């Protein structure tokens, strides 16, 4: 029984019957405050001032009856429940009153039903109010949505949840695809797909299937308009409730020009990088010959200048390599070649190769490896690249102390970490660590691409890379690779076409 106090308006001309009604309600556990009225005027006044939650009304009164009370109530507050409580009422009258909006009727010789009838009527009234509010909110929401739908600058298309056939589209979509609003409605999804291959359409439908299950998707799609003109769109699809019906909502934006500009940029960077490589190799070989003293003898000053030159040539070569690798990643052309490898052996190799560099700065480079580390499947070249980058950064940003490489086995993963005793990283800089062209802390002249590429390589293995640091006390960079993984595809995915 609801323990909220209710305001009950009792319409009864016999005081003893009113008292009996109140007593029976209290006996049945109803918590309420009651007001009893006998006339039509008092009834109307009570509706305005007493503000009842429910009305219990006798069917026959000297000045008016249940029909009149029901009509007055419906005119003033139609959602307010009214129960007829009568000594005698014919079945025909009872049914008629229920049709006109009475919540229930209870005979006076069966007042044991009254408590349950009151509770049920109150619950029904509250549920009705909540439903009406929800429906009104839905109407307003749909009206607002329709306004956004029609005025959006992007093409918006509504598709059937199961067939993905187009149900509706806004003006921008009609303009983009060259169909009238009536023509585009009912078109199958395949009619917009420019690459008419089974594999291409299958890939698109997989995106839609995931979206229809509640997992929003964002991808690039080569589409065609009514005249067959092909163009690229960036499309976001999600499951939505529109007009009280579940559907798929697609928002598309023409990115043809953007893709052309990106292609031009990529071609330019690719050309520049390759054009730089050839003369750089020649310069590097020439400097190496001079450095060996085979052409002209060098004094100490000359040797120092040659060493500085070699260092900067190596730095430029690394930058070019990183730019080219980034281009391959952007184009989806960077692949992982998976074979079973020994992670501890790889760590030892990297440690051996990097020890001379650490020693030049007076740093110790050591490792602590887990004995129970199993062989796992990964691309050795890419993981060497990642670990070399982490160790190189640790050397670069540490002035004194020890660098430690560790391996650790988890429940279904291998964790490799590189810890240093350097300056550490400020908390506000942590989010920038793996962003492209981003450098934090002391600027050392790098490209800002090393950690971004490392992150891409690790994620291609379905792994994770991260960092922990306390400013002034050093940092730990780590990556995690799965021991067993259901890999659907370890090739960097390109756009749908």
Short mmCIF file of C-alpha atoms in Angstrom, two decimals:
data_model
loop_
_atom_site.label_atom_id
_atom_site.label_comp_id
_atom_site.label_asym_id
_atom_site.label_seq_id
_atom_site.Cartn_x
_atom_site.Cartn_y
_atom_site.Cartn_z
CA UNK A 1 0.00 0.00 0.00
CA UNK A 2 1.30 3.44 -1.01
CA UNK A 3 2.06 5.38 2.20
CA UNK A 4 1.84 8.80 0.56
CA UNK A 5 -0.95 10.85 2.15
CA UNK A 6 -3.81 11.36 -0.30
CA UNK A 7 -6.43 14.07 -0.44
CA UNK A 8 -9.83 12.39 -0.80
CA UNK A 9 -12.97 14.37 -1.61
CA UNK A 10 -16.06 12.50 -0.41
CA UNK A 11 -19.38 13.55 -1.97
CA UNK A 12 -22.03 12.16 0.39
CA UNK A 13 -25.20 13.63 1.93
CA UNK A 14 -25.41 11.04 4.73
CA UNK A 15 -22.78 11.81 7.40
CA UNK A 16 -22.85 8.26 8.82
CA UNK A 17 -22.07 6.81 5.39
CA UNK A 18 -19.18 9.27 4.96
CA UNK A 19 -17.76 8.29 8.35
CA UNK A 20 -18.14 4.61 7.50
CA UNK A 21 -16.23 5.16 4.24
CA UNK A 22 -13.37 6.92 6.05
CA UNK A 23 -13.18 4.25 8.74
CA UNK A 24 -13.05 1.46 6.18
CA UNK A 25 -10.27 3.18 4.23
CA UNK A 26 -8.18 3.61 7.39
CA UNK A 27 -8.78 -0.01 8.33
CA UNK A 28 -7.41 -1.02 4.94
CA UNK A 29 -4.27 1.06 5.46
CA UNK A 30 -4.98 4.02 3.18
CA UNK A 31 -3.24 7.18 4.44
CA UNK A 32 -5.40 10.20 3.59
CA UNK A 33 -6.90 13.55 4.47
CA UNK A 34 -10.61 13.78 3.70
CA UNK A 35 -13.12 16.53 2.96
CA UNK A 36 -16.82 15.71 2.80
CA UNK A 37 -19.27 17.86 0.74
CA UNK A 38 -23.01 17.51 0.10
CA UNK A 39 -23.92 20.12 -2.51
CA UNK A 40 -22.94 20.99 -6.04
CA UNK A 41 -21.57 24.41 -5.02
CA UNK A 42 -19.40 22.91 -2.29
CA UNK A 43 -18.20 20.27 -4.73
CA UNK A 44 -17.09 22.85 -7.31
CA UNK A 45 -15.39 24.91 -4.58
CA UNK A 46 -13.56 21.85 -3.24
CA UNK A 47 -12.23 20.99 -6.70
CA UNK A 48 -10.58 24.40 -6.85
CA UNK A 49 -9.42 24.78 -3.24
CA UNK A 50 -9.02 21.33 -1.70
CA UNK A 51 -7.31 19.96 -4.83
CA UNK A 52 -8.20 16.31 -4.25
CA UNK A 53 -6.21 13.32 -5.54
CA UNK A 54 -9.39 11.24 -5.89
CA UNK A 55 -13.18 11.67 -5.54
CA UNK A 56 -15.55 9.18 -3.87
CA UNK A 57 -19.06 10.14 -4.94
CA UNK A 58 -22.51 8.81 -4.02
CA UNK A 59 -24.63 8.01 -7.05
CA UNK A 60 -27.75 9.79 -5.82
CA UNK A 61 -27.77 13.07 -3.90
CA UNK A 62 -30.66 15.47 -3.14
CA UNK A 63 -29.31 18.37 -5.26
CA UNK A 64 -27.32 16.51 -7.95
CA UNK A 65 -26.12 13.00 -8.83
CA UNK A 66 -23.08 11.02 -9.93
CA UNK A 67 -23.58 11.94 -13.58
CA UNK A 68 -23.47 15.66 -12.78
CA UNK A 69 -20.43 15.28 -10.51
CA UNK A 70 -18.61 13.30 -13.21
CA UNK A 71 -19.42 15.92 -15.86
CA UNK A 72 -18.17 18.76 -13.62
CA UNK A 73 -15.00 16.87 -12.80
CA UNK A 74 -14.31 16.07 -16.46
CA UNK A 75 -14.71 19.72 -17.38
CA UNK A 76 -12.35 21.01 -14.67
CA UNK A 77 -9.76 18.22 -14.22
CA UNK A 78 -10.33 15.26 -16.56
CA UNK A 79 -7.36 13.24 -15.22
CA UNK A 80 -8.73 13.22 -11.64
CA UNK A 81 -10.12 9.75 -10.79
CA UNK A 82 -13.70 9.46 -9.52
CA UNK A 83 -15.17 6.32 -7.94
CA UNK A 84 -18.94 5.93 -7.54
CA UNK A 85 -19.83 4.65 -4.04
CA UNK A 86 -23.53 3.79 -3.92
CA UNK A 87 -26.07 1.76 -2.01
CA UNK A 88 -27.78 0.65 -5.19
CA UNK A 89 -26.88 1.20 -8.81
CA UNK A 90 -28.09 -0.67 -11.83
CA UNK A 91 -25.64 -2.49 -14.06
CA UNK A 92 -26.62 -0.37 -17.05
CA UNK A 93 -25.95 2.87 -15.14
CA UNK A 94 -22.64 1.52 -13.80
CA UNK A 95 -21.40 0.64 -17.30
CA UNK A 96 -22.56 4.02 -18.63
CA UNK A 97 -20.66 5.86 -15.88
CA UNK A 98 -17.49 3.89 -16.62
CA UNK A 99 -17.80 4.80 -20.30
CA UNK A 100 -18.12 8.48 -19.35
CA UNK A 101 -14.87 8.37 -17.37
CA UNK A 102 -15.59 7.01 -13.87
CA UNK A 103 -12.60 5.02 -12.58
CA UNK A 104 -14.69 2.36 -10.79
CA UNK A 105 -17.82 1.80 -8.71
CA UNK A 106 -18.19 0.16 -5.28
CA UNK A 107 -21.42 -0.81 -3.54
CA UNK A 108 -21.81 0.40 0.05
CA UNK A 109 -22.43 -3.11 1.29
CA UNK A 110 -19.07 -4.16 -0.21
CA UNK A 111 -16.80 -1.47 1.17
CA UNK A 112 -14.07 -4.10 1.72
CA UNK A 113 -13.31 -3.49 -2.00
CA UNK A 114 -12.90 0.24 -1.53
CA UNK A 115 -9.23 0.35 -0.43
CA UNK A 116 -8.06 -1.71 -3.39
CA UNK A 117 -10.27 0.30 -5.75
CA UNK A 118 -8.83 3.59 -4.47
CA UNK A 119 -5.23 2.37 -4.76
CA UNK A 120 -5.81 1.03 -8.27
CA UNK A 121 -7.55 4.21 -9.43
CA UNK A 122 -4.74 6.40 -8.06
CA UNK A 123 -2.07 4.25 -9.73
CA UNK A 124 -3.95 4.26 -13.04
CA UNK A 125 -4.34 8.05 -12.87
CA UNK A 126 -0.64 8.58 -12.09
CA UNK A 127 0.39 6.18 -14.86
CA UNK A 128 -1.88 8.02 -17.28
CA UNK A 129 -0.37 11.37 -16.33
CA UNK A 130 3.16 9.99 -16.72
CA UNK A 131 2.24 8.47 -20.07
CA UNK A 132 0.70 11.72 -21.29
CA UNK A 133 3.80 13.66 -20.19
CA UNK A 134 6.04 11.16 -21.95
CA UNK A 135 3.93 11.35 -25.11
CA UNK A 136 4.00 15.13 -25.01
CA UNK A 137 7.77 15.11 -24.48
CA UNK A 138 8.08 12.69 -27.40
CA UNK A 139 5.94 14.93 -29.60
CA UNK A 140 8.08 17.94 -28.71
CA UNK A 141 11.27 15.94 -29.18
CA UNK A 142 10.15 14.69 -32.57
CA UNK A 143 9.07 18.17 -33.60
CA UNK A 144 12.48 19.53 -32.59
CA UNK A 145 14.18 16.64 -34.32
CA UNK A 146 12.17 17.20 -37.49
CA UNK A 147 13.27 20.85 -37.48
CA UNK A 148 16.92 19.82 -37.13
CA UNK A 149 16.45 17.06 -39.73
CA UNK A 150 15.08 19.43 -42.34
CA UNK A 151 17.45 22.35 -41.70
CA UNK A 152 20.69 20.34 -41.29
CA UNK A 153 23.64 21.26 -43.51
CA UNK A 154 24.57 17.57 -43.77
CA UNK A 155 22.62 14.94 -45.66
CA UNK A 156 20.46 12.91 -43.27
CA UNK A 157 18.83 9.62 -44.27
CA UNK A 158 16.54 7.35 -42.25
CA UNK A 159 16.75 3.63 -43.04
CA UNK A 160 14.66 0.63 -42.04
CA UNK A 161 16.19 -1.19 -39.08
CA UNK A 162 16.15 -4.62 -40.71
CA UNK A 163 16.33 -4.09 -44.50
CA UNK A 164 18.30 -0.78 -44.46
CA UNK A 165 16.02 0.48 -47.25
CA UNK A 166 15.66 4.27 -47.22
CA UNK A 167 12.53 5.44 -45.41
CA UNK A 168 13.05 9.20 -45.53
CA UNK A 169 15.70 11.80 -46.34
CA UNK A 170 16.12 15.50 -45.77
CA UNK A 171 16.48 18.17 -48.45
CA UNK A 172 20.27 18.11 -48.29
CA UNK A 173 20.32 14.35 -48.99
CA UNK A 174 17.92 14.82 -51.88
CA UNK A 175 20.24 17.50 -53.28
CA UNK A 176 23.39 15.42 -52.70
CA UNK A 177 22.13 12.25 -54.40
CA UNK A 178 20.00 13.94 -57.09
CA UNK A 179 16.74 12.21 -56.19
CA UNK A 180 13.46 13.89 -55.28
CA UNK A 181 12.14 13.20 -51.79
CA UNK A 182 9.55 10.79 -53.20
CA UNK A 183 12.15 9.01 -55.37
CA UNK A 184 14.72 8.43 -52.63
CA UNK A 185 12.17 6.95 -50.20
CA UNK A 186 12.14 3.17 -50.67
CA UNK A 187 15.51 2.93 -52.42
CA UNK A 188 17.66 -0.02 -51.26
CA UNK A 189 20.98 0.83 -49.64
CA UNK A 190 22.86 -0.86 -52.51
CA UNK A 191 21.56 1.75 -54.95
CA UNK A 192 23.91 4.36 -53.41
CA UNK A 193 27.00 2.14 -53.43
CA UNK A 194 29.40 3.16 -56.20
CA UNK A 195 31.62 0.07 -56.07
CA UNK A 196 29.14 -2.58 -57.21
CA UNK A 197 31.02 -5.57 -55.86
CA UNK A 198 29.75 -8.18 -53.45
CA UNK A 199 32.65 -7.58 -51.07
CA UNK A 200 32.13 -3.81 -51.02
CA UNK A 201 28.41 -4.08 -50.29
CA UNK A 202 29.06 -6.73 -47.65
CA UNK A 203 31.44 -4.37 -45.85
CA UNK A 204 28.87 -1.55 -45.88
CA UNK A 205 26.13 -3.84 -44.57
CA UNK A 206 28.43 -4.96 -41.75
CA UNK A 207 28.72 -1.32 -40.65
CA UNK A 208 24.93 -0.99 -40.73
CA UNK A 209 24.43 -4.26 -38.85
CA UNK A 210 26.69 -3.03 -36.04
CA UNK A 211 24.86 0.32 -35.92
CA UNK A 212 21.46 -1.41 -35.80
CA UNK A 213 22.67 -3.34 -32.73
CA UNK A 214 23.39 -0.04 -30.96
CA UNK A 215 27.07 0.41 -31.86
CA UNK A 216 27.44 3.73 -33.79
CA UNK A 217 29.76 3.63 -36.81
CA UNK A 218 31.85 6.26 -38.60
CA UNK A 219 33.45 5.43 -41.95
CA UNK A 220 34.20 6.75 -45.43
CA UNK A 221 32.11 5.46 -48.33
CA UNK A 222 32.37 5.84 -52.11
CA UNK A 223 28.79 6.53 -53.23
CA UNK A 224 27.03 7.58 -56.43
CA UNK A 225 24.15 9.90 -57.23
CA UNK A 226 21.17 9.36 -59.55
CA UNK A 227 23.26 10.21 -62.63
CA UNK A 228 26.05 7.80 -61.66
CA UNK A 229 28.51 10.50 -60.50
CA UNK A 230 30.81 8.99 -57.87
CA UNK A 231 31.97 10.87 -54.80
CA UNK A 232 33.23 10.19 -51.28
CA UNK A 233 31.23 10.80 -48.12
CA UNK A 234 32.08 10.56 -44.45
CA UNK A 235 29.08 8.86 -42.91
CA UNK A 236 27.99 8.44 -39.31
CA UNK A 237 25.27 5.87 -38.63
CA UNK A 238 23.46 5.04 -35.42
CA UNK A 239 20.31 3.41 -34.14
CA UNK A 240 17.57 5.93 -33.35
CA UNK A 241 13.93 6.21 -32.31
CA UNK A 242 12.02 8.42 -34.76
CA UNK A 243 8.25 8.71 -34.87
CA UNK A 244 7.98 6.03 -32.21
CA UNK A 245 9.77 3.52 -34.43
CA UNK A 246 13.31 2.11 -34.25
CA UNK A 247 15.41 2.87 -37.32
CA UNK A 248 18.94 3.62 -38.52
CA UNK A 249 19.87 7.30 -38.90
CA UNK A 250 22.70 8.16 -41.30
CA UNK A 251 24.41 11.54 -41.51
CA UNK A 252 26.63 12.03 -44.56
CA UNK A 253 29.06 14.77 -45.58
CA UNK A 254 30.74 15.09 -48.98
CA UNK A 255 34.52 14.80 -48.43
CA UNK A 256 35.61 14.44 -52.06
CA UNK A 257 37.57 17.71 -52.06
CA UNK A 258 39.08 16.93 -48.67
CA UNK A 259 40.31 13.56 -49.92
CA UNK A 260 41.84 15.22 -53.00
CA UNK A 261 43.70 17.71 -50.82
CA UNK A 262 44.90 14.95 -48.50
CA UNK A 263 46.05 12.90 -51.48
CA UNK A 264 47.94 15.89 -52.84
CA UNK A 265 49.54 16.46 -49.46
CA UNK A 266 50.48 12.79 -49.14
CA UNK A 267 51.94 12.73 -52.65
CA UNK A 268 53.92 15.88 -51.93
CA UNK A 269 55.32 14.53 -48.67
CA UNK A 270 56.09 11.21 -50.31
CA UNK A 271 57.89 12.93 -53.18
CA UNK A 272 59.84 15.25 -50.89
CA UNK A 273 60.83 12.41 -48.56
CA UNK A 274 62.06 10.22 -51.41
CA UNK A 275 63.81 13.08 -53.18
CA UNK A 276 65.63 13.93 -49.95
CA UNK A 277 66.70 10.36 -49.31
CA UNK A 278 68.96 9.96 -52.35
CA UNK A 279 71.12 13.09 -51.88
CA UNK A 280 71.14 12.48 -48.13
CA UNK A 281 72.64 9.01 -48.65
CA UNK A 282 75.33 10.53 -50.88
CA UNK A 283 76.12 13.21 -48.29
CA UNK A 284 76.22 10.56 -45.56
CA UNK A 285 78.67 8.39 -47.49
CA UNK A 286 80.85 11.42 -48.26
CA UNK A 287 80.97 12.46 -44.62
CA UNK A 288 81.82 8.87 -43.64
CA UNK A 289 84.77 8.85 -46.04
CA UNK A 290 86.06 12.15 -44.65
CA UNK A 291 85.52 10.93 -41.09
CA UNK A 292 87.70 7.86 -41.75
CA UNK A 293 90.58 10.15 -42.75
CA UNK A 294 90.93 8.44 -46.10
CA UNK A 295 90.68 11.66 -48.09
CA UNK A 296 92.24 14.37 -45.93
CA UNK A 297 93.70 14.18 -42.43
CA UNK A 298 91.58 15.85 -39.75
CA UNK A 299 92.63 17.67 -36.64
CA UNK A 300 90.51 17.51 -33.48
CA UNK A 301 88.42 20.50 -34.51
CA UNK A 302 87.71 18.93 -37.91
CA UNK A 303 86.74 15.61 -36.32
CA UNK A 304 84.30 17.41 -34.00
CA UNK A 305 82.66 19.20 -36.93
CA UNK A 306 82.34 15.92 -38.84
CA UNK A 307 80.74 14.22 -35.81
CA UNK A 308 78.19 17.04 -35.48
CA UNK A 309 77.45 16.74 -39.20
CA UNK A 310 76.96 12.96 -38.96
CA UNK A 311 74.67 13.39 -35.97
CA UNK A 312 72.44 15.83 -37.83
CA UNK A 313 72.42 13.69 -40.98
CA UNK A 314 71.24 10.72 -38.87
CA UNK A 315 68.58 12.90 -37.29
CA UNK A 316 67.30 14.03 -40.68
CA UNK A 317 67.32 10.42 -41.93
CA UNK A 318 65.23 9.33 -38.94
CA UNK A 319 62.78 12.15 -39.57
CA UNK A 320 62.37 11.15 -43.23
CA UNK A 321 61.84 7.51 -42.21
CA UNK A 322 59.19 8.55 -39.69
CA UNK A 323 57.35 10.71 -42.23
CA UNK A 324 57.33 7.84 -44.74
CA UNK A 325 56.09 5.41 -42.11
CA UNK A 326 53.36 7.85 -41.14
CA UNK A 327 52.30 8.05 -44.79
CA UNK A 328 52.07 4.27 -44.98
CA UNK A 329 49.95 4.21 -41.81
CA UNK A 330 47.62 6.92 -43.15
CA UNK A 331 47.19 5.05 -46.41
CA UNK A 332 46.48 1.74 -44.65
CA UNK A 333 49.54 0.21 -46.32
CA UNK A 334 51.49 -0.63 -43.17
CA UNK A 335 51.06 -4.31 -42.36
CA UNK A 336 52.13 -6.52 -39.50
CA UNK A 337 53.93 -9.75 -40.29
CA UNK A 338 53.05 -12.09 -37.50
CA UNK A 339 55.34 -14.88 -36.36
CA UNK A 340 56.03 -16.39 -32.94
CA UNK A 341 58.86 -14.51 -31.23
CA UNK A 342 60.73 -14.45 -27.94
CA UNK A 343 60.06 -11.08 -26.30
CA UNK A 344 62.89 -11.48 -23.76
CA UNK A 345 65.39 -12.15 -26.55
CA UNK A 346 64.17 -9.04 -28.36
CA UNK A 347 64.65 -6.96 -25.20
CA UNK A 348 68.21 -8.25 -24.80
CA UNK A 349 69.00 -7.35 -28.43
CA UNK A 350 67.65 -3.80 -28.05
CA UNK A 351 69.46 -3.37 -24.74
CA UNK A 352 72.75 -4.49 -26.35
CA UNK A 353 72.30 -2.10 -29.29
CA UNK A 354 71.33 0.90 -27.12
CA UNK A 355 73.91 0.42 -24.32
CA UNK A 356 76.69 2.38 -26.13
CA UNK A 357 74.34 5.35 -26.56
CA UNK A 358 73.40 5.25 -22.88
CA UNK A 359 77.06 4.91 -21.85
CA UNK A 360 77.93 8.10 -23.73
CA UNK A 361 75.72 9.98 -21.27
CA UNK A 362 77.05 8.05 -18.27
CA UNK A 363 73.80 6.07 -17.88
CA UNK A 364 73.36 2.39 -16.97
CA UNK A 365 70.95 0.40 -19.14
CA UNK A 366 69.84 -2.86 -17.52
CA UNK A 367 66.95 -5.29 -17.78
CA UNK A 368 64.93 -7.56 -15.48
CA UNK A 369 63.00 -10.24 -17.35
CA UNK A 370 60.22 -12.61 -16.34
CA UNK A 371 61.26 -16.28 -16.49
CA UNK A 372 57.75 -17.51 -17.38
CA UNK A 373 57.29 -15.33 -20.47
CA UNK A 374 55.88 -17.45 -23.32
CA UNK A 375 56.63 -16.91 -26.98
CA UNK A 376 53.92 -14.78 -28.52
CA UNK A 377 52.96 -13.73 -32.03
CA UNK A 378 54.04 -10.27 -33.16
CA UNK A 379 55.86 -8.35 -35.88
CA UNK A 380 59.45 -8.30 -34.66
CA UNK A 381 60.58 -5.28 -36.71
CA UNK A 382 57.72 -3.12 -35.47
CA UNK A 383 58.14 -4.08 -31.82
CA UNK A 384 61.90 -3.44 -32.08
CA UNK A 385 61.00 -0.02 -33.50
CA UNK A 386 58.68 0.66 -30.54
CA UNK A 387 61.09 -0.49 -27.84
CA UNK A 388 64.03 1.33 -29.46
CA UNK A 389 61.98 4.52 -29.48
CA UNK A 390 61.04 4.16 -25.80
CA UNK A 391 64.63 3.44 -24.75
CA UNK A 392 65.96 6.25 -26.97
CA UNK A 393 63.55 8.72 -25.36
CA UNK A 394 64.55 7.54 -21.90
CA UNK A 395 68.23 8.14 -22.73
CA UNK A 396 67.45 11.51 -24.28
CA UNK A 397 65.52 12.83 -21.26
CA UNK A 398 67.67 11.36 -18.46
CA UNK A 399 70.82 13.10 -17.27
CA UNK A 400 72.00 10.60 -14.67
CA UNK A 401 71.03 7.30 -13.10
CA UNK A 402 69.76 3.98 -14.41
CA UNK A 403 67.36 2.93 -17.16
CA UNK A 404 65.48 -0.31 -16.56
CA UNK A 405 63.68 -2.52 -19.10
CA UNK A 406 61.31 -5.10 -17.61
CA UNK A 407 59.07 -7.84 -18.92
CA UNK A 408 56.10 -9.25 -17.05
CA UNK A 409 53.44 -11.86 -17.73
CA UNK A 410 49.78 -11.13 -16.98
CA UNK A 411 46.67 -13.28 -17.20
CA UNK A 412 46.52 -13.07 -20.99
CA UNK A 413 49.14 -10.47 -21.84
CA UNK A 414 52.81 -9.59 -21.85
CA UNK A 415 53.84 -6.21 -20.46
CA UNK A 416 57.12 -4.53 -21.39
CA UNK A 417 58.16 -1.33 -19.59
CA UNK A 418 61.02 1.16 -19.81
CA UNK A 419 61.65 3.16 -16.62
CA UNK A 420 64.02 6.09 -16.23
CA UNK A 421 65.24 8.43 -13.49
CA UNK A 422 64.78 11.57 -15.55
CA UNK A 423 62.84 14.76 -14.93
CA UNK A 424 59.42 13.17 -15.30
CA UNK A 425 56.40 14.61 -17.06
CA UNK A 426 53.93 17.19 -15.78
CA UNK A 427 50.39 15.88 -15.28
CA UNK A 428 48.99 18.39 -17.75
CA UNK A 429 51.29 17.10 -20.50
CA UNK A 430 50.39 13.41 -20.21
CA UNK A 431 47.48 13.61 -22.67
CA UNK A 432 49.77 14.98 -25.41
CA UNK A 433 52.36 12.20 -25.27
CA UNK A 434 51.09 10.05 -28.13
CA UNK A 435 49.79 12.83 -30.38
CA UNK A 436 51.42 13.44 -33.73
CA UNK A 437 54.02 16.23 -33.92
CA UNK A 438 53.71 16.74 -30.18
CA UNK A 439 56.64 17.18 -27.80
CA UNK A 440 56.51 17.72 -24.06
CA UNK A 441 59.12 18.80 -21.56
CA UNK A 442 62.57 19.75 -22.82
CA UNK A 443 62.58 20.29 -26.59
CA UNK A 444 65.26 18.07 -28.17
CA UNK A 445 64.72 18.70 -31.86
CA UNK A 446 62.83 15.48 -32.66
CA UNK A 447 59.91 15.23 -35.08
CA UNK A 448 57.30 14.51 -32.45
CA UNK A 449 56.22 11.44 -34.44
CA UNK A 450 58.04 8.64 -32.59
CA UNK A 451 55.48 7.93 -29.88
CA UNK A 452 52.55 8.45 -32.27
CA UNK A 453 53.96 5.80 -34.62
CA UNK A 454 54.71 3.50 -31.66
CA UNK A 455 51.07 3.81 -30.59
CA UNK A 456 49.87 2.90 -34.10
CA UNK A 457 52.17 -0.16 -34.19
CA UNK A 458 50.99 -1.43 -30.81
CA UNK A 459 47.31 -0.91 -31.65
CA UNK A 460 47.81 -2.85 -34.88
CA UNK A 461 48.68 -5.77 -32.59
CA UNK A 462 45.45 -5.18 -30.59
CA UNK A 463 47.67 -4.02 -27.74
CA UNK A 464 47.92 -0.96 -25.55
CA UNK A 465 50.64 1.61 -24.90
CA UNK A 466 50.79 4.08 -22.05
CA UNK A 467 52.90 6.02 -19.59
CA UNK A 468 53.14 6.71 -15.87
CA UNK A 469 55.14 9.59 -14.47
CA UNK A 470 55.70 11.74 -11.41
CA UNK A 471 57.21 15.09 -12.23
CA UNK A 472 60.75 15.31 -10.89
CA UNK A 473 61.02 11.56 -10.23
CA UNK A 474 61.16 9.89 -13.63
CA UNK A 475 58.80 8.09 -15.99
CA UNK A 476 57.76 4.61 -17.06
CA UNK A 477 56.56 3.92 -20.60
CA UNK A 478 54.99 0.53 -21.24
CA UNK A 479 53.19 -1.51 -23.86
CA UNK A 480 51.00 -4.57 -23.52
CA UNK A 481 50.53 -7.30 -26.14
CA UNK A 482 47.97 -10.13 -25.94
CA UNK A 483 49.21 -13.69 -25.52
CA UNK A 484 46.12 -15.09 -27.27
CA UNK A 485 43.90 -12.89 -29.37
CA UNK A 486 41.11 -13.47 -31.87
CA UNK A 487 42.40 -11.16 -34.54
CA UNK A 488 39.91 -10.48 -37.30
CA UNK A 489 42.39 -8.38 -39.27
CA UNK A 490 45.77 -7.03 -38.30
CA UNK A 491 46.12 -4.94 -41.41
CA UNK A 492 45.44 -1.27 -40.82
CA UNK A 493 41.94 -0.78 -42.20
CA UNK A 494 41.40 1.67 -45.02
CA UNK A 495 38.12 3.36 -45.96
CA UNK A 496 35.15 1.46 -47.34
CA UNK A 497 34.99 1.56 -51.09
#
